[in-house]
XYZ file of C-alpha atoms in Angstrom:
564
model
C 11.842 16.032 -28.291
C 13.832 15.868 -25.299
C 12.316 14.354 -22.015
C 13.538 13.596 -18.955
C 11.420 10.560 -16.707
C 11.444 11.409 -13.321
C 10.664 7.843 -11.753
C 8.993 7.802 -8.247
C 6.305 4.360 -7.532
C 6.997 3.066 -11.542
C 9.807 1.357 -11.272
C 9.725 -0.764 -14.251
C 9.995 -0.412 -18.481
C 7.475 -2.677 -19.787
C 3.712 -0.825 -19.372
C 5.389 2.554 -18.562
C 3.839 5.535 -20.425
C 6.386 7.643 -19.624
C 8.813 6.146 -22.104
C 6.997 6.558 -25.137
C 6.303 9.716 -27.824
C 9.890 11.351 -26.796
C 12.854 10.726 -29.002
C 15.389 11.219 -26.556
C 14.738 10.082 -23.223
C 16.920 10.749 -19.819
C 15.816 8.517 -16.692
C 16.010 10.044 -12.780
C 15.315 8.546 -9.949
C 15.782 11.191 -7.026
C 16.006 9.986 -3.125
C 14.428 12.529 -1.179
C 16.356 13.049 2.478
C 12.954 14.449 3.481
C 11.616 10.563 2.985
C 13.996 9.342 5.499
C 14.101 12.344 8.303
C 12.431 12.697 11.165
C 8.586 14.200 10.106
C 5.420 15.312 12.201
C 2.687 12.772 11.822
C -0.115 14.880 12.890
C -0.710 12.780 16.179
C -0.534 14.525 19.551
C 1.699 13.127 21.807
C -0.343 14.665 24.869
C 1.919 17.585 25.316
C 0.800 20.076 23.295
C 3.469 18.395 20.490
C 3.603 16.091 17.474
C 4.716 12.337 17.594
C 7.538 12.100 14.768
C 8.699 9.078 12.427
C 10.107 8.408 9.178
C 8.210 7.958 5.991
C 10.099 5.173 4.108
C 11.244 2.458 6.862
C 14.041 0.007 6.533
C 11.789 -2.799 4.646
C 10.732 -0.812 2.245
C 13.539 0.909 1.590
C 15.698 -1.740 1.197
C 13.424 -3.097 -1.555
C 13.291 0.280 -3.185
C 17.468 0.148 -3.287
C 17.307 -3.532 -4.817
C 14.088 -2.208 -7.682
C 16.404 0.992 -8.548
C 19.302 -1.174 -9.148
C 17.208 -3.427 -11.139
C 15.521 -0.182 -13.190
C 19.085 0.911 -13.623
C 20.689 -2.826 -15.197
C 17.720 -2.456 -17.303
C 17.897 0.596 -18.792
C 21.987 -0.379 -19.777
C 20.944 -3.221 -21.381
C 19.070 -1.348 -23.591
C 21.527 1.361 -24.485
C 20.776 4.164 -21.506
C 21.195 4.423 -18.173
C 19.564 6.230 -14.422
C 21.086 9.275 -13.207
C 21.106 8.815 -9.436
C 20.444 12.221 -6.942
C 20.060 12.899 -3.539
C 18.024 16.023 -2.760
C 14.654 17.651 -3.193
C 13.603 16.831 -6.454
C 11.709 20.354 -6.916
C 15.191 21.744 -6.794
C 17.024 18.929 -8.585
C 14.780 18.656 -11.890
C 15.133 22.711 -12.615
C 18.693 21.544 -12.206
C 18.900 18.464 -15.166
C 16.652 20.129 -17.447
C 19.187 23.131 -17.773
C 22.144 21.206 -17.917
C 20.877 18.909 -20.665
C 18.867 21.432 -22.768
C 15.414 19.182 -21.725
C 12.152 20.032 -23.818
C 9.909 18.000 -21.293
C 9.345 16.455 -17.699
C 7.190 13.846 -17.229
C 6.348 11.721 -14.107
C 3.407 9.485 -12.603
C 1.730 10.569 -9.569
C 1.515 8.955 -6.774
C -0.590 9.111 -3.440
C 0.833 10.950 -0.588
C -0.289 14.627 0.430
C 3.407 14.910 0.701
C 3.884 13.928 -2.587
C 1.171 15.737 -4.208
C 2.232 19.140 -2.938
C 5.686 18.278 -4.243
C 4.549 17.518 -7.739
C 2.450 20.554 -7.649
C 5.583 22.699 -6.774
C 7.480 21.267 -9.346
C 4.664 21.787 -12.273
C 4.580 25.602 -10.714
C 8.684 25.806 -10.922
C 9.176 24.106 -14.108
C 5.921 26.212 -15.983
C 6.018 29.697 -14.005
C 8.997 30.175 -12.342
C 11.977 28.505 -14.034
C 13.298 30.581 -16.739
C 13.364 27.824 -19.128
C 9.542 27.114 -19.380
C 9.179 23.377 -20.163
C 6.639 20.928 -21.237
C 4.867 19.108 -18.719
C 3.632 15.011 -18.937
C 2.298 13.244 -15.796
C 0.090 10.046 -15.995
C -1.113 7.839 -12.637
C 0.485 4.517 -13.688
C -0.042 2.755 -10.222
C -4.193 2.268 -10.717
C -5.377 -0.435 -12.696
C -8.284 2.448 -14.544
C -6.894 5.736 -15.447
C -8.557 8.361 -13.615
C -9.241 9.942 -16.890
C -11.639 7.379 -17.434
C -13.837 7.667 -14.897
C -16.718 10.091 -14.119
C -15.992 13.428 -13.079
C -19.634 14.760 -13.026
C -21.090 14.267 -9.724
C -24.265 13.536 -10.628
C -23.012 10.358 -13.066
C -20.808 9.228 -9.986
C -24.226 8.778 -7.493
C -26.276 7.429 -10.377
C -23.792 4.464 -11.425
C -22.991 3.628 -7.820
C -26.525 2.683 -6.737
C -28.314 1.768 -10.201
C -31.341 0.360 -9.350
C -32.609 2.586 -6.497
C -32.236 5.426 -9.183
C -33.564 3.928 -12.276
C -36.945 4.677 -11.302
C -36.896 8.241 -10.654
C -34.147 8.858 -12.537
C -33.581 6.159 -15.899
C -30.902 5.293 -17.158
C -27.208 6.880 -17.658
C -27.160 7.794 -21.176
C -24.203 7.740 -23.179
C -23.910 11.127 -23.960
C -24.504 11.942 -20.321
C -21.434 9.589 -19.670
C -19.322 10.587 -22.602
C -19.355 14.276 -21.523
C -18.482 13.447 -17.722
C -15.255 11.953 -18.725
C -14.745 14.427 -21.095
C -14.341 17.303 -18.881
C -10.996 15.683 -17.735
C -9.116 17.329 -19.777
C -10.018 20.437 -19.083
C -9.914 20.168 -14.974
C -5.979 21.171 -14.613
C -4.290 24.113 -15.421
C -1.773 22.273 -17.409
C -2.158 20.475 -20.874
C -1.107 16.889 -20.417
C -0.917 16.556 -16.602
C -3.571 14.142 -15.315
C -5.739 15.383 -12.274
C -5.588 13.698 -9.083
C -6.431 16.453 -7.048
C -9.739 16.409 -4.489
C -11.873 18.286 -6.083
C -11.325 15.732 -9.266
C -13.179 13.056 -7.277
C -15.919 14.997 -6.097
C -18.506 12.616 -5.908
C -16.705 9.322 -5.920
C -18.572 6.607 -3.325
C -17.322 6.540 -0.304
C -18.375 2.495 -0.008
C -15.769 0.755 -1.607
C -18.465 -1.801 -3.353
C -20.141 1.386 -4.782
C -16.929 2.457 -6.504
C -16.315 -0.570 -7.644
C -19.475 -0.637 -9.588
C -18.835 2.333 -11.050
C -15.457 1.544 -12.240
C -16.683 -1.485 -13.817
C -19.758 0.439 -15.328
C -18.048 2.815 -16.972
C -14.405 1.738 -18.187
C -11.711 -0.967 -18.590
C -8.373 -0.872 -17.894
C -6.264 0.277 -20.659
C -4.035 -1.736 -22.798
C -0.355 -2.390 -21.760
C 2.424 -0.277 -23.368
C 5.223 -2.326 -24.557
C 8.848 -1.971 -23.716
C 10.925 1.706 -24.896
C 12.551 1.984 -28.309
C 16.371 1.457 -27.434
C 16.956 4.224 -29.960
C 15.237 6.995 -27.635
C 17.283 6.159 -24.629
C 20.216 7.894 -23.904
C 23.148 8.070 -21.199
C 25.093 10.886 -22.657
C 25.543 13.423 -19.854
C 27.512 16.443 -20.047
C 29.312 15.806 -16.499
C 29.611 11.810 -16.564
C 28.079 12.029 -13.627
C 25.261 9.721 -13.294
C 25.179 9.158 -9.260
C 25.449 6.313 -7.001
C 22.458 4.190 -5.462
C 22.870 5.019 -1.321
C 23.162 2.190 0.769
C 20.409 1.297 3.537
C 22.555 2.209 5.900
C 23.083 5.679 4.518
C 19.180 5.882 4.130
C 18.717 4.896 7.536
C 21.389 7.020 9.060
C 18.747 9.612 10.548
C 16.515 7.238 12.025
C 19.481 5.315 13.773
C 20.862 8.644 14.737
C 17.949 10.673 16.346
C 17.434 11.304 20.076
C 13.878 11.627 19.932
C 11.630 8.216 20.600
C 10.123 7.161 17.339
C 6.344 8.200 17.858
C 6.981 8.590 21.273
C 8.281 5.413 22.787
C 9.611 2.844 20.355
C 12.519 2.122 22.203
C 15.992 2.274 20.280
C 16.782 -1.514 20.419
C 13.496 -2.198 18.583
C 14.774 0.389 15.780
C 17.820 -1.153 15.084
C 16.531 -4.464 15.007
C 14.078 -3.309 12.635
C 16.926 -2.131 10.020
C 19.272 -5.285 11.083
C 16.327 -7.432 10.002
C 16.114 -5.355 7.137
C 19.662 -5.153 5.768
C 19.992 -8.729 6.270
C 17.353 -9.434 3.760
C 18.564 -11.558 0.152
C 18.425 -8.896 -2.636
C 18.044 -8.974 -6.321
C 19.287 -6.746 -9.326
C 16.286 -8.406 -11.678
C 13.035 -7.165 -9.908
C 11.526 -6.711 -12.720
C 11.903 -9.162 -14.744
C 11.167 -11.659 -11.590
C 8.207 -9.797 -10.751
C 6.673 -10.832 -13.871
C 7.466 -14.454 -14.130
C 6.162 -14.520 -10.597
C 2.954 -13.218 -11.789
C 2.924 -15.694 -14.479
C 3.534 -18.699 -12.527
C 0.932 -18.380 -9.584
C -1.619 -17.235 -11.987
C -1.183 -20.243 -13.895
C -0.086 -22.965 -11.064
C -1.284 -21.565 -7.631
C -3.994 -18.581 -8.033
C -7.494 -20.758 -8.509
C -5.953 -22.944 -4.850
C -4.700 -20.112 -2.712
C -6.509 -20.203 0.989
C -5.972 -16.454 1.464
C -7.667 -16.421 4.350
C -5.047 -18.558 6.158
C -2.465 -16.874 9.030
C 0.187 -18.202 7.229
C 0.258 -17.685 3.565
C 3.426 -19.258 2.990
C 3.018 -22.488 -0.231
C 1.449 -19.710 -2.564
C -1.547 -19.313 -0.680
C -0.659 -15.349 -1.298
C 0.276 -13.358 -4.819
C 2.682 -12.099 -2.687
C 2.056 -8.506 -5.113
C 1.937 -6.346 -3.115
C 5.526 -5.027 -2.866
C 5.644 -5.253 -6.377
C 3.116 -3.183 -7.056
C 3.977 -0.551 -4.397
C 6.887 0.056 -6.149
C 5.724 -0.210 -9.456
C 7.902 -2.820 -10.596
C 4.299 -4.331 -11.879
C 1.961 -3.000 -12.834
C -2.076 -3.298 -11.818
C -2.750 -3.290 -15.768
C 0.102 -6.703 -16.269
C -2.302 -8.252 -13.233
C -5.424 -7.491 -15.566
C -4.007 -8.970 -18.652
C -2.478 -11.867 -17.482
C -5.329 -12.852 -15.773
C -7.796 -12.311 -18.899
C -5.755 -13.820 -20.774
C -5.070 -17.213 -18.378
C -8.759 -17.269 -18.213
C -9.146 -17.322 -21.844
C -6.745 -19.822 -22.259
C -8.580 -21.838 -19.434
C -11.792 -21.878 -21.304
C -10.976 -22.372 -24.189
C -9.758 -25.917 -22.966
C -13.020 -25.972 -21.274
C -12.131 -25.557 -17.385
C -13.818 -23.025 -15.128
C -11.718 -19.264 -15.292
C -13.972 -17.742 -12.449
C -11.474 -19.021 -9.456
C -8.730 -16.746 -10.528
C -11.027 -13.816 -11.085
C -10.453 -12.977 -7.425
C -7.052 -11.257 -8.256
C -8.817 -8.453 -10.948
C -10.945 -7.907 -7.621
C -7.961 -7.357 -5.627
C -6.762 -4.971 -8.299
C -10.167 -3.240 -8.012
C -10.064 -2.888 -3.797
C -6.640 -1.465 -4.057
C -7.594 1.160 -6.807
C -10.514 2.187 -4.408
C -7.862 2.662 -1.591
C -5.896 4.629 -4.095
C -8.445 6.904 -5.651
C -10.354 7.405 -2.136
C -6.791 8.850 -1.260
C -6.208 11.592 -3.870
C -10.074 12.081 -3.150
C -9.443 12.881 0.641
C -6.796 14.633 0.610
C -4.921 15.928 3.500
C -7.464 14.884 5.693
C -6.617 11.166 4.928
C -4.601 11.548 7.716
C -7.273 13.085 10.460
C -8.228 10.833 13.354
C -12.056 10.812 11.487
C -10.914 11.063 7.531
C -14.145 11.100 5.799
C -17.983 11.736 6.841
C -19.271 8.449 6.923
C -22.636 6.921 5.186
C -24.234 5.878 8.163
C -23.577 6.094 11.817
C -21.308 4.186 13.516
C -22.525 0.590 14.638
C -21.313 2.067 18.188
C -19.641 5.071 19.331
C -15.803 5.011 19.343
C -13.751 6.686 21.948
C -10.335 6.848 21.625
C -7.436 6.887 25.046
C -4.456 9.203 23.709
C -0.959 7.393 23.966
C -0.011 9.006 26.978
C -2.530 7.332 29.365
C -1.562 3.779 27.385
C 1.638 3.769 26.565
C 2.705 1.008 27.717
C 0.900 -1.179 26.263
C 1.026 0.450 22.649
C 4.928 -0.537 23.277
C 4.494 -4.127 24.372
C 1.691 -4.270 20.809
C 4.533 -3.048 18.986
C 6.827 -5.320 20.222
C 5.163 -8.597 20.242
C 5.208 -8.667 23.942
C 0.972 -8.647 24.547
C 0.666 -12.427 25.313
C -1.902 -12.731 22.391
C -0.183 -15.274 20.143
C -2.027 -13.957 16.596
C -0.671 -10.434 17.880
C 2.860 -11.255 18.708
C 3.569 -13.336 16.516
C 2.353 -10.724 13.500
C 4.733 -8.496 15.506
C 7.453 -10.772 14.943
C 7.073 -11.798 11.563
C 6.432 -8.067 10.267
C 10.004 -6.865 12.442
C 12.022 -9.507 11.074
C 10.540 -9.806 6.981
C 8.656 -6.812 6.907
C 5.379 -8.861 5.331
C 2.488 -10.780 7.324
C -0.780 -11.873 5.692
C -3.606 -9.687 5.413
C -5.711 -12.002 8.426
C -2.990 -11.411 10.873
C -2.806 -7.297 10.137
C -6.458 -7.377 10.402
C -6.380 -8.841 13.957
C -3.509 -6.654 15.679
C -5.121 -3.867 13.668
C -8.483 -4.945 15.966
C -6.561 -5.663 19.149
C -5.234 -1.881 18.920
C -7.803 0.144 18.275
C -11.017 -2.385 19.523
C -9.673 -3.774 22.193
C -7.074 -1.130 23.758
C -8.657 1.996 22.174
C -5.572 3.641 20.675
C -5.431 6.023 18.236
C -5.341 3.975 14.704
C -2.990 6.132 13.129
C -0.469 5.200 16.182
C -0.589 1.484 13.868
C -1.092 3.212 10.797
C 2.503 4.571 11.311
C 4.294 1.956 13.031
C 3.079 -0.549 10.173
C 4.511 2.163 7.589
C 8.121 2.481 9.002
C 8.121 -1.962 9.215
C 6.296 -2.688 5.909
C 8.292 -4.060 2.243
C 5.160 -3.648 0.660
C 4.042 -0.213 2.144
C 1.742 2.252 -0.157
C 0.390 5.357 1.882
C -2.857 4.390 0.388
C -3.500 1.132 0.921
C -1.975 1.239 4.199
C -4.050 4.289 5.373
C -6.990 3.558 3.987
C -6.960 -0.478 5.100
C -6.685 1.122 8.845
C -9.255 3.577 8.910
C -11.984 0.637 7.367
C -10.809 -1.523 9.982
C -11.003 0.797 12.638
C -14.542 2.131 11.768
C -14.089 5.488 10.922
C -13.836 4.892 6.833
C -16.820 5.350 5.198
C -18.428 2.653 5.974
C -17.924 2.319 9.991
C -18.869 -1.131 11.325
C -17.729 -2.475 14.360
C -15.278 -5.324 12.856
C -13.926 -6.591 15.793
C -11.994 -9.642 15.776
C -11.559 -12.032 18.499
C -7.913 -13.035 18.080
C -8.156 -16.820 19.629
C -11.029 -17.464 18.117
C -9.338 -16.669 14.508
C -6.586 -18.679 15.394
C -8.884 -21.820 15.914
C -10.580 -21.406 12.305
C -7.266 -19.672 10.301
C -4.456 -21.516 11.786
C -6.137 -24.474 14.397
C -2.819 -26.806 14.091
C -0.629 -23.838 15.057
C 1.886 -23.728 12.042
C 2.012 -20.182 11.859
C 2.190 -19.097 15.807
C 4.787 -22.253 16.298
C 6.995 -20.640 13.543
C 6.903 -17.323 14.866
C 7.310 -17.935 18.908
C 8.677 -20.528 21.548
C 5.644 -22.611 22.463
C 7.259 -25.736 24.230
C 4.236 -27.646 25.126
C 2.839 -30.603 22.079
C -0.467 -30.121 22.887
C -2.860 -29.212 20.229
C -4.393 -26.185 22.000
C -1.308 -24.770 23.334
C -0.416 -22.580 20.454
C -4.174 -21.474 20.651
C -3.830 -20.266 24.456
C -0.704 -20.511 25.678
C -1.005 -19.098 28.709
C -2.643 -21.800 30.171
C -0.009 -24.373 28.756
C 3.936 -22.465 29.113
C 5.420 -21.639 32.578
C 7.155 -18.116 31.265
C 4.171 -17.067 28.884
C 4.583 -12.983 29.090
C 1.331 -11.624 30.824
C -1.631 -10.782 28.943
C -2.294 -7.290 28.504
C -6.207 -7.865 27.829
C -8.653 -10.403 29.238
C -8.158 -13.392 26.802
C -11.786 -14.373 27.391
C -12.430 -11.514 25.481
C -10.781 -12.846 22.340
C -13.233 -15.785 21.957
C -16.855 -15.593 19.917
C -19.394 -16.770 22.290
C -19.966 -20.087 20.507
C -16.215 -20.913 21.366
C -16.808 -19.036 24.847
C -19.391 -21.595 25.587
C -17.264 -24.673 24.152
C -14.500 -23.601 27.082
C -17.085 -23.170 29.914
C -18.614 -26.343 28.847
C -15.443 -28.693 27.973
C -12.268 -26.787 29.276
C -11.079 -26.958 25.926
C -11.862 -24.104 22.414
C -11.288 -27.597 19.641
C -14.446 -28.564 18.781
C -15.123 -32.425 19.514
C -14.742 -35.029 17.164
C -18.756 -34.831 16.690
C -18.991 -31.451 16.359
């Protein structure tokens, strides 16, 4: 049988489903112009109109151009090869399958309303409309369970999630009970062999990320890896010789350079281009793959049980750092699994302790929540209130529109607030399109606790300057941190006084911006230490806990004594 893989966020050979039961196999990877135009993003810009931006910024995309030339390298070395196009792929798959007499089209999903109304018209063009009818394969190859295997009966999702305040009106789960929830997968799509990832397929899913979490482990384990394609079912004869060249950033970012109108509403040209200077000037690699894995490898082995995550900077391997890699699917969450089962094994079979690596199978777990909770949501993902939460807020949350704060939405896009944590993020996520997951939490909570904007005003500015940026994650990561996820506590973090616990010597502020003074505190508050510090746009006495609010009053000084 003929196939053609149509990669999107799977960017790899080894653990790819795609590639296997087909005897003759065409690869496509298809940039989408509509990924890298101007696009509504659903947030009034107090005019009666929509702010715009791009979906796929310069970070990202640049990594995407280095993981298709790696995909590409790989496939020659094994005998085939990646045709390369530049269009809609609804129109451009009808296309191939034509001109090479294709049998099937297979794909993984991904998140993305976007994207899921695009895979849905191409099932509907390729099935109904094309005249040609062709077989149909899609799998979801970026979670670390398949959403096959989990519960699709509402009542199994509620009784998992909270087991023991149900046992006692309800018992037990049985197996049956289980056995025909996941059963009725296969019947919830129209099409044979096309996993579900629509809403309605995760009716019932927790909205608490801990919940799902106990469900997923309740009721499945994460499938075994697939192992690299048979050379002998690749192919790179084409009828045309025309297998397509890999577009250059600058190509990509062409519109975005190129448009008149303020990227969601005021990010000021300069700031743009510096965004895809920093960008293009990256180092690149043609063997993603292959170093994404021996990167796994290695800080599972030598730095995973010692990493300080919760540091500002994460530099030394106090981060996996897999993020990107798994965004584009040059890893997958499934190699994460195994290699960490089987380190652990290894680990105790020579009798040392396995459980301080375990963290990164939790990791794996919090992202698939993020993932799943987006197919689950839907459109509405992308609402100013996304999902109906549990409980009531810890307060109520009112939110200023751009256009009475502008200003300072630009200077907390810029690095220009005064807040060191902030600005420094700023700088850091501008120039390498990464920071660590304490510093996005705390300009996430200056933005939206502290000046009261609109979180999907950050939402979107971190998704055009992120490498490592998944719709999901990134969505979903705002909303919890902005109270208005499921689970909508006040998490507001008091910048300064993070600094003094995540980063007290100043390694990661000093790296980042000019701080000319040697004292100890004056990368903690340096406004009260540098002539030309830029002027605050919040009350800095608002970003201390009241212990440390007390040590200033008290001592004229946030370090704690040498007795303390």
């Amino acid at each position: 049988m003929s196939r053609i893989v149509w990669h999107r966020r799977d960017l790899r050979l080894f653990d790819n489903e795609l590639y296997h039961n087909a005897k003759k196999i065409y690869s496509v990877f298809v940039f989408d112009p509509s990924d890298y135009s101007l696009r509504s993003t659903g947030i009034s810009d107090g005019n009666g109109g929509q702010l715009q931006s791009v979906k796929h910024g310069p970070h990202f995309s640049s990594r995407l151009i280095s993981a298709v030339h790696s995909l590409r390298g790989n496939l020659q070395s094994l005998g085939g090869d990646l045709i390369i196009r530049i269009g809609n792929p609804v129109d451009i798959i009808p296309k191939l399958v034509q001109e090479l007499n294709i049998e099937e089209v297979a794909w993984s999903e991904v998140p993305g309303y976007y994207e899921y109304e695009q895979s849905n018209a191409l099932k509907k063009v390729l099935v109904l409309d094309f005249q040609r009818r062709c077989k149909l394969f899609t799998t979801c190859s970026l979670t670390l369970v398949h959403p096959d295997d989990l519960p699709t009966n509402v009542h199994v999702w509620n009784r998992l999630a909270r087991p023991n305040e149900k046992k006692k009106r309800n018992g037990k789960v049985g197996k049956s009970e289980l056995s025909a929830s996941k059963s009725s997968c296969s019947c919830s799509t129209a099409y044979p062999n096309v996993v579900n990832i629509s809403p309605a397929r995760f009716e019932g899913m927790p909205v608490i990320m801990g919940d799902f979490r106990r469900v997923a482990r309740t009721t499945t384990s994460p499938r075994e890896l697939f192992p690299y394609p048979d050379s002998d079912c690749l192919t790179k004869e084409f009828s045309n010789g025309d297998l397509g060249e890999i577009p250059s950033l600058v190509e990509l970012m062409k519109p975005l350079l190129d448009s008149s109108e303020p990227i969601l509403g005021c990010i000021t040209k300069e700031l743009i281009a510096k965004l895809v200077q920093s960008a293009n000037a990256m180092p690149r690699s043609n063997q993603i793959e292959e170093q994404s894995l021996h990167h796994l490898r290695d800080f599972v082995r030598n730095h995973a049980a010692n990493a300080d995550r919760s540091l500002c900077d994460v530099s030394n391997h106090h981060s996996s750092k897999l993020s990107l890699t798994l965004a584009l699917g040059t890893l997958s969450p499934r190699q994460v699994y195994h290699c960490v089962k089987e380190e652990q094994s290894r680990l105790e079979q020579n009798g040392h302790d396995a459980a301080d690596i375990d963290w990164l199978i939790s990791h794996m777990e919090m992202r698939d929540y993020f993932l799943f909770n987006h197919f689950r949501q839907g459109r509405s993902s992308y609402n100013l209130h996304p999902i109906k939460p549990v409980h009531k807020p810890d307060m109520p949350r009112k939110w200023i529109p751009l256009s009475e704060n502008k200003e300072n939405f630009i200077k907390w896009a810029s690095g220009q607030t005064g807040l060191p944590m902030v600005d420094a993020g700023m700088k850091e996520l501008v120039s390498t399109g990464y920071t660590s997951n304490r510093v996005r939490q705390n300009m996430a909570s200056v933005l939206t606790k502290d000046l009261h904007l609109d979180w999907r005003l950050g939402a979107e500015w971190y998704q055009l300057c992120l490498e490592d940026h998944c719709v999901a994650a990134n969505y979903g990561n705002w909303a919890y941190f902005s109270g208005v996820g499921g689970d909508p506590k006040n998490r507001h973090f008091r910048t300064t006084s993070q600094l003094l616990r995540y980063d007290r010597h100043g390694k990661y502020i000093r790296k980042w911006l000019r701080i000319v003074s040697e004292d100890a505190e004056a990368a903690l508050r340096p406004w009260a230490f540098e002539k030309d510090w830029p002027a605050l746009i919040i009350d800095p006495y608002t970003q201390l806990t009241c212990h440390d609010k007390e040590r200033l009053d008290s001592t004229g000084s946030i370090l704690p004594l040498p007795s303390d």
